[in-house]
Coordinates of C-alpha atoms in Angstrom, one line a residue:
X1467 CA 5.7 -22.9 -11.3
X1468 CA 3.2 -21.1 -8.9
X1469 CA -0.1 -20.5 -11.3
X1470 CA -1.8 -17.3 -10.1
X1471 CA -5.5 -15.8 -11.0
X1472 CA -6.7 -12.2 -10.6
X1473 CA -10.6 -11.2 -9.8
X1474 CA -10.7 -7.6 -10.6
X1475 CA -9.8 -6.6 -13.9
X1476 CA -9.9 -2.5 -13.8
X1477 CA -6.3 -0.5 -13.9
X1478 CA -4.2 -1.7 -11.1
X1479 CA -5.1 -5.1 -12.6
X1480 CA -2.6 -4.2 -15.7
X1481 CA 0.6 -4.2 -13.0
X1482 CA -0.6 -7.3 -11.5
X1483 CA -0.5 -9.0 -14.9
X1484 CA 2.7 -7.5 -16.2
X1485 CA 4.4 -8.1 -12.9
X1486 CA 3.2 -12.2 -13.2
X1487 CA 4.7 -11.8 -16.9
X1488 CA 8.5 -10.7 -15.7
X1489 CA 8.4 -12.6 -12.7
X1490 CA 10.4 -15.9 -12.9
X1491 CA 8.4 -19.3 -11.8
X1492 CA 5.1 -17.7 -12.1
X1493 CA 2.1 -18.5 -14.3
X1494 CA -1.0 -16.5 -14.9
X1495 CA -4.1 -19.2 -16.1
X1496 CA -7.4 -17.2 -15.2
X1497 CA -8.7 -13.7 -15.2
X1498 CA -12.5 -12.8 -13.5
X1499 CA -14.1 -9.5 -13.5
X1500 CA -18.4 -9.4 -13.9
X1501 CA -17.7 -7.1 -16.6
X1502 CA -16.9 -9.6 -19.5
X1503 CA -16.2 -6.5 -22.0
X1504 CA -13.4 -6.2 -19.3
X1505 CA -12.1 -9.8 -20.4
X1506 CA -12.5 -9.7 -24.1
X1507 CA -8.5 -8.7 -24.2
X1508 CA -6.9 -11.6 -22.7
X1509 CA -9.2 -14.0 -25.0
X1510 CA -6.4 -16.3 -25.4
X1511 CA -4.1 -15.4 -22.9
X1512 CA -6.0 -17.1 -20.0
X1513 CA -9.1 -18.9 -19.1
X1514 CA -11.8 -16.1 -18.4
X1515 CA -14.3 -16.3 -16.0
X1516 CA -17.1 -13.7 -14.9
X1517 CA -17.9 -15.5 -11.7
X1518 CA -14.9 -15.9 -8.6
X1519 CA -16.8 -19.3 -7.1
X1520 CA -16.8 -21.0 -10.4
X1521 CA -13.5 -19.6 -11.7
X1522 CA -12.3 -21.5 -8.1
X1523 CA -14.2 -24.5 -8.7
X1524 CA -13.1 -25.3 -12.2
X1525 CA -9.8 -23.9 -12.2
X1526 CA -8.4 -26.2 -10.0
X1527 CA -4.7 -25.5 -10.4
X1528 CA -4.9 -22.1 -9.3
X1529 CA -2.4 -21.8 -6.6
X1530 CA -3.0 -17.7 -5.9
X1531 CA -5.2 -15.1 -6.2
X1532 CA -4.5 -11.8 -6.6
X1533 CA -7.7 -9.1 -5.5
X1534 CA -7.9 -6.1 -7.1
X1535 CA -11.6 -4.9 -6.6
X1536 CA -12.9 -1.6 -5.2
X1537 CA -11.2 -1.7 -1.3
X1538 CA -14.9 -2.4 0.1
X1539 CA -15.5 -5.2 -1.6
X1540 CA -11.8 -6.9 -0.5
X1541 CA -13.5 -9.4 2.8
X1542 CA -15.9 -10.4 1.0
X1543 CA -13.8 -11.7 -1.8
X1544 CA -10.8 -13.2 0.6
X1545 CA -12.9 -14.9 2.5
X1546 CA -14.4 -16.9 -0.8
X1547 CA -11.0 -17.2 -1.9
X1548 CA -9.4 -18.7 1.2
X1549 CA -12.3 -20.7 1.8
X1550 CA -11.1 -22.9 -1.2
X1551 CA -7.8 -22.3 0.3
X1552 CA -6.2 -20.3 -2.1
X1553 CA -3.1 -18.0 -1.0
X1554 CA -4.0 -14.0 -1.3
X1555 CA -2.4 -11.2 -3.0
X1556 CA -4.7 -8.1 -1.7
X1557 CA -4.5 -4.8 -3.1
X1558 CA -3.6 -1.8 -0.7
X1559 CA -5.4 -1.0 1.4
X1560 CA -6.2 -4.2 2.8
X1561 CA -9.8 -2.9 4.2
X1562 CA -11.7 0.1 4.8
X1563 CA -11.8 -0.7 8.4
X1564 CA -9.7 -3.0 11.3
X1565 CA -13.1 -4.9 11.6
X1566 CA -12.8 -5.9 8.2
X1567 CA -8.8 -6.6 7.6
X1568 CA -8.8 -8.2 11.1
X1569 CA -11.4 -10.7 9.9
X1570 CA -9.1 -11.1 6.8
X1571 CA -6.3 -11.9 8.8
X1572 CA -8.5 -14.8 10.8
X1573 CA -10.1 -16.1 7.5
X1574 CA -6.4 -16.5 6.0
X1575 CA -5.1 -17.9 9.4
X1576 CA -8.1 -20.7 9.7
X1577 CA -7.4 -21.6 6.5
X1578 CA -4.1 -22.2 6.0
X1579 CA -3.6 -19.6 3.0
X1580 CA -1.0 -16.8 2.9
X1581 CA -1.5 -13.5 2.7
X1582 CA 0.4 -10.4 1.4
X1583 CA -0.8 -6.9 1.0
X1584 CA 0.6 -4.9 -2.4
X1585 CA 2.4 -1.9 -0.3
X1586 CA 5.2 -2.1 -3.0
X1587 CA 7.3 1.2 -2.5
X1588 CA 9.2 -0.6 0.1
X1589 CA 11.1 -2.0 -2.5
X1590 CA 12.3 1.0 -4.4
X1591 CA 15.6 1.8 -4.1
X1592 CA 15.8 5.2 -1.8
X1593 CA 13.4 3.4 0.8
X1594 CA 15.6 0.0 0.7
X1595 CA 19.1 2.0 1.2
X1596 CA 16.9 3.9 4.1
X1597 CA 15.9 0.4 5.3
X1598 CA 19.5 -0.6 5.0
X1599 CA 20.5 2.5 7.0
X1600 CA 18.1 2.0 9.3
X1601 CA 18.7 -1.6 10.3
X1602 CA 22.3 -0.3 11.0
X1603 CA 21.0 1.8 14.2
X1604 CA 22.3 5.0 12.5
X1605 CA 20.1 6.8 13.2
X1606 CA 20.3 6.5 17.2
X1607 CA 17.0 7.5 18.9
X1608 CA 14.4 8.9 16.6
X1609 CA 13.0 12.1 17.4
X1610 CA 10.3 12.6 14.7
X1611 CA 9.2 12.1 11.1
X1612 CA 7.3 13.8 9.0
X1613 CA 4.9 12.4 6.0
X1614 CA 3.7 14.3 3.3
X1615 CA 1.7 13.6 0.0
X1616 CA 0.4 16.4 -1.8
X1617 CA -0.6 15.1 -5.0
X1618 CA -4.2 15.7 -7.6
X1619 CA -6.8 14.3 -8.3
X1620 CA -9.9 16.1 -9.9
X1621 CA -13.1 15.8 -10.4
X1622 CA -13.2 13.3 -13.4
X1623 CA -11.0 11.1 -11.4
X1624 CA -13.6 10.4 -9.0
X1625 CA -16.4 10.5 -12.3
X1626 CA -14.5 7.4 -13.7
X1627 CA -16.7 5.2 -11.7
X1628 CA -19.2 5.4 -9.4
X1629 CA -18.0 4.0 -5.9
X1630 CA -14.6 5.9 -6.6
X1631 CA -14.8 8.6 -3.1
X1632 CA -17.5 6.4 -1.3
X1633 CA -17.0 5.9 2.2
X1634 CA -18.3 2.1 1.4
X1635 CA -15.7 1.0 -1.5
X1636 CA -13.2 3.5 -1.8
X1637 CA -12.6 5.8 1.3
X1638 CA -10.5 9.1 0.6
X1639 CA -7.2 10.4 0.4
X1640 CA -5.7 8.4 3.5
X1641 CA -6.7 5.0 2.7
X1642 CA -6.7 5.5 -1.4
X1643 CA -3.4 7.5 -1.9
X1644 CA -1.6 8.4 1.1
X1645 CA -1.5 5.0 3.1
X1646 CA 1.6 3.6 0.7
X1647 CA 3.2 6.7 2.8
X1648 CA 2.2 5.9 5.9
X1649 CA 2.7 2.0 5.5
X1650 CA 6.3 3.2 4.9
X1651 CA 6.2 5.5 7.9
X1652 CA 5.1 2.8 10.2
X1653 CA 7.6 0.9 8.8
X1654 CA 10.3 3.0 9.9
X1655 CA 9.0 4.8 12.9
X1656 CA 7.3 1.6 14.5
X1657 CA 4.1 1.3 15.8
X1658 CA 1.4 4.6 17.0
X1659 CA 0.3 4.9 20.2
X1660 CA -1.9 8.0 19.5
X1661 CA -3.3 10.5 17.1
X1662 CA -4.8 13.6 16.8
X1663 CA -5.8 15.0 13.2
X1664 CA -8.2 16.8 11.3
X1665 CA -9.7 16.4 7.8
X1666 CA -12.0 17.8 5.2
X1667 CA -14.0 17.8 1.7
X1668 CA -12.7 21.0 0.4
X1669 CA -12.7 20.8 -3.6
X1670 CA -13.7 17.1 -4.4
X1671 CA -17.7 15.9 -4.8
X1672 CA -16.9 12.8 -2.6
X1673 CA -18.3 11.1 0.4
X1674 CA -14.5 11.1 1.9
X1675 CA -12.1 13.7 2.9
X1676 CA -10.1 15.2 0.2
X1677 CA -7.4 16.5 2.8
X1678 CA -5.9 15.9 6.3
X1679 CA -3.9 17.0 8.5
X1680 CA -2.6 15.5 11.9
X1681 CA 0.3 14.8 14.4
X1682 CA 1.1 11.3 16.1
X1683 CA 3.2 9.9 19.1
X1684 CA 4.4 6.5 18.1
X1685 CA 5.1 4.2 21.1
X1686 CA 8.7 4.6 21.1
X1687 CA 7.9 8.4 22.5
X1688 CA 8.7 10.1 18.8
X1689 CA 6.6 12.3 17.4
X1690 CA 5.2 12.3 13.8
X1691 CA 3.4 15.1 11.5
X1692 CA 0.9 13.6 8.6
X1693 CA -0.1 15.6 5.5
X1694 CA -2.0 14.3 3.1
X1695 CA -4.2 16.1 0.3
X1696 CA -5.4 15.4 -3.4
X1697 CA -6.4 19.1 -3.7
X1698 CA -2.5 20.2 -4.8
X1699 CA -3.4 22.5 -8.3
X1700 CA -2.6 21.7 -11.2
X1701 CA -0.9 18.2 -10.5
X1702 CA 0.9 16.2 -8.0
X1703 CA 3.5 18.3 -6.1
X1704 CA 5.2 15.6 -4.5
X1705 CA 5.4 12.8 -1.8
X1706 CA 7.9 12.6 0.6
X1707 CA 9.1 11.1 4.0
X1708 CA 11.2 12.5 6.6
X1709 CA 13.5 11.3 9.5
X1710 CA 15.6 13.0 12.2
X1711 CA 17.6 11.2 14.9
X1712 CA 20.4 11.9 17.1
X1713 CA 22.7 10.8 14.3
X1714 CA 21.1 10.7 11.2
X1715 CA 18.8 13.0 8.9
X1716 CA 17.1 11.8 5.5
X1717 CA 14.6 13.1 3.3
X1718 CA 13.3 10.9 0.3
X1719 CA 10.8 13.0 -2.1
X1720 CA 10.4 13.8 -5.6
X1721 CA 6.4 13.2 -6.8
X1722 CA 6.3 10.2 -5.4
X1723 CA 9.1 9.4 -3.2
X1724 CA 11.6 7.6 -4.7
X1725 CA 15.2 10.4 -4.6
X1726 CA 17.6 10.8 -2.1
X1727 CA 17.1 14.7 -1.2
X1728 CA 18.8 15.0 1.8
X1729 CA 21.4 12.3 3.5
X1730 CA 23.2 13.1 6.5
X1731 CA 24.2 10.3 9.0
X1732 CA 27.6 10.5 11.5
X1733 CA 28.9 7.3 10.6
X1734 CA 29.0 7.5 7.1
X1735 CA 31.7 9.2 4.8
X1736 CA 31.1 11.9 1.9
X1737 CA 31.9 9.4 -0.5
X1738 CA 29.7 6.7 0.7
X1739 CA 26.9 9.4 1.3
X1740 CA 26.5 11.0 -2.3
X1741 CA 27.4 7.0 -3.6
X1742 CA 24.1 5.8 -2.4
X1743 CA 22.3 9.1 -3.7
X1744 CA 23.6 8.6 -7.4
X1745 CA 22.8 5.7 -7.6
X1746 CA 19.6 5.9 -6.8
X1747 CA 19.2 8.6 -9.0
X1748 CA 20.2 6.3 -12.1
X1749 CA 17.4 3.7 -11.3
X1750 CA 15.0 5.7 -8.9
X1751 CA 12.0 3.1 -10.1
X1752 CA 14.2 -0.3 -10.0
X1753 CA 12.3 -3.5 -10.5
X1754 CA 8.2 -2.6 -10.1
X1755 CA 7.3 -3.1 -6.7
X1756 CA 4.2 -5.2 -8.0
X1757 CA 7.2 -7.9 -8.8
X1758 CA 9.0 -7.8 -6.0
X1759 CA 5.0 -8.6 -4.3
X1760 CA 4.9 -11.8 -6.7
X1761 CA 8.2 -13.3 -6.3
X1762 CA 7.9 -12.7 -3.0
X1763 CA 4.7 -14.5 -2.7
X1764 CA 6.2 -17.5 -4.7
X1765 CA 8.9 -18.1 -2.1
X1766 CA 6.9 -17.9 0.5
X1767 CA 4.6 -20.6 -1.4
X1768 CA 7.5 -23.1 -1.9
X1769 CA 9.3 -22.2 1.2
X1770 CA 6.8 -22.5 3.3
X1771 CA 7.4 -18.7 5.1
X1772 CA 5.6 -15.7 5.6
X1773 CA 4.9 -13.0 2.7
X1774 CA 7.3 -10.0 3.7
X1775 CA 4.3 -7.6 3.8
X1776 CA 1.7 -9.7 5.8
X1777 CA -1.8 -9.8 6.7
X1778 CA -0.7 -8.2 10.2
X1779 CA 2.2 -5.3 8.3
X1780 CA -1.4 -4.4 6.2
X1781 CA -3.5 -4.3 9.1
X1782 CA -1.5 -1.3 10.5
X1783 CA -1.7 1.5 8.2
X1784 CA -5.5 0.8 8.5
X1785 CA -5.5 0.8 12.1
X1786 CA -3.6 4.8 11.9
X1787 CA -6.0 5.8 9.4
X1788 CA -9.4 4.8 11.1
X1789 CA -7.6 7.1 14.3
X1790 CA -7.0 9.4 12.4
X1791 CA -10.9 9.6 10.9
X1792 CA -12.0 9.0 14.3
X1793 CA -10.0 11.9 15.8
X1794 CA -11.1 14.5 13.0
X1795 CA -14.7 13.5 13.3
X1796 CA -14.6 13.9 17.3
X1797 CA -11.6 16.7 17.6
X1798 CA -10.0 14.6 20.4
X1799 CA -6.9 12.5 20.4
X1800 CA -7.9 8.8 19.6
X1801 CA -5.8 6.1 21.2
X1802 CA -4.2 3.3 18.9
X1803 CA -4.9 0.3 21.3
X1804 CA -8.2 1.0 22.1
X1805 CA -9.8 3.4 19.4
X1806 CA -11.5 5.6 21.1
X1807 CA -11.4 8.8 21.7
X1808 CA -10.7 10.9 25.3

């Protein structure tokens, strides 16, 4: 049994726990959030704490904690947390800036901990028979993708608390909604080598863009388009990710990315084409991505290996995105490598 703990006890904290539930060989025995009207319903359930440093100190068979805090607070917290060498479950993103999840990554490292990021749409069923796909090579050579989330959220969204849109806790569309798309982007297309975007406030009374724009070259020489907006009236629109190669075409969408809309690769038949398209259509969810992040982090606990999505697979949606912000505050194209703009 792998015993886990969560600091952070606002929404996303509600997947983390059901996720801990259904997931075989794992335990949850203590909850922390300094809000302790936030604890009063798991009275019972678990031991609750309102401080992380005791809750680590006197819970002593705590084997994994899982962060969900406001994004700016996530070094601080792993660095506490791997300090009394706990292994870390980390909430996307998995910092507001490379600075920060780069430390993460060398806190965890020094420390002996392991670390996974929540990115958990690569387990739902379109992406993992794209996965499938593209681990077969059929593809060929990749000659762009294209990324797209056009989704809402209003005013009272942001209202719901107040570092929600702040360029110190929360950041904006790209880091809070978008960067499960471009994790999965990265994923596919490999890594960036450089960006040039625009972004802007346009409806939303934030600190942090609202909508952006851009187009990437990825290292392999492919090209890439990035949308990304949370000013789509009256609700989301849709998410989606497309991919073009010499031999191979697929669109995943639907409002939020998880049907088969287009499917057309050489070296597959009819029949094994609109196979894999039903059947993702009769599960398009499948098991919650959150458990598929907890079982995963139990077997690399008692196996010894490396969570599938590491510190260093979080680390690069974060590394896109603060191009990206760099090239829309500057207008120029801003290198990966290097970060800076020419």
């Amino acid at each position: 049994m792998v015993n886990f703990a969560i600091v952070g006890m606002g929404h996303i904290a509600k997947k983390h726990i059901e996720a801990i539930q259904h997931a075989d060989g794992a335990k949850l025995v203590a909850v922390c959030d300094t809000n302790a009207q936030r604890l009063e319903e798991y009275e019972g359930i678990c031991s609750l704490y309102t401080d992380l440093e005791k809750m680590l100190d006197e819970q002593t068979d705590i084997d994994v904690v899982n962060i969900c805090v406001p994004s700016g607070l996530h070094m601080r917290l792993a660095k506490i947390v791997a300090e009394k060498g706990k292994h870390i479950i980390l909430e996307k993103p998995m910092a507001l800036t490379v600075s920060d999840s780069e430390e993460i990554n060398k806190i965890a490292a020094e420390n002996g901990v392991k670390l996974s990021v929540v990115h958990p749409n690569r387990f739902r069923p379109a992406i993992r028979v794209l996965r499938d796909l593209m681990d077969r090579n059929l593809f060929g050579k990749l000659s762009h993708a294209n990324a797209t989330v056009r989704w809402n959220r209003n005013q009272a969204y942001y209202d719901q608390a107040d570092w929600r849109g702040t360029k110190e806790f929360d950041g904006g569309v790209l880091m809070n909604q978008a960067i499960h798309n471009l994790d999965l982007l990265l994923w596919f297309m490999g890594p960036v080598k450089s960006v040039q975007a625009m972004a802007s406030t346009r409806f939303r009374d934030i600190e942090t863009e609202d909508v952006a724009v851009g187009v990437v070259e990825f290292e392999s020489g492919a090209l890439g388009v990035i949308e990304a907006a949370t000013t789509i009236y009256p609700e989301n629109l849709e998410e989606s990710l497309a991919i073009f190669g010499e031999t191979g075409t697929v669109k995943i969408s639907g409002r939020n990315a998880n049907f088969i809309e287009t499917l057309n690769v050489l070296d597959i038949s009819e029949e094994e084409k609109n196979k894999l398209i039903e059947e993702v259509k009769v599960d398009p969810f499948g098991k919650p991505g959150h458990q598929w992040i907890i079982e995963d982090m139990i077997q690399a606990v008692q196996t010894n290996t490396e969570p599938i999505v590491s510190g260093q697979e979080g680390l690069a949606p974060v590394k896109l995105i603060e191009a990206f912000l760099e090239s829309a505050e500057t207008g120029k194209k801003v290198f990966i490598k290097q970060l800076s703009a020419v």
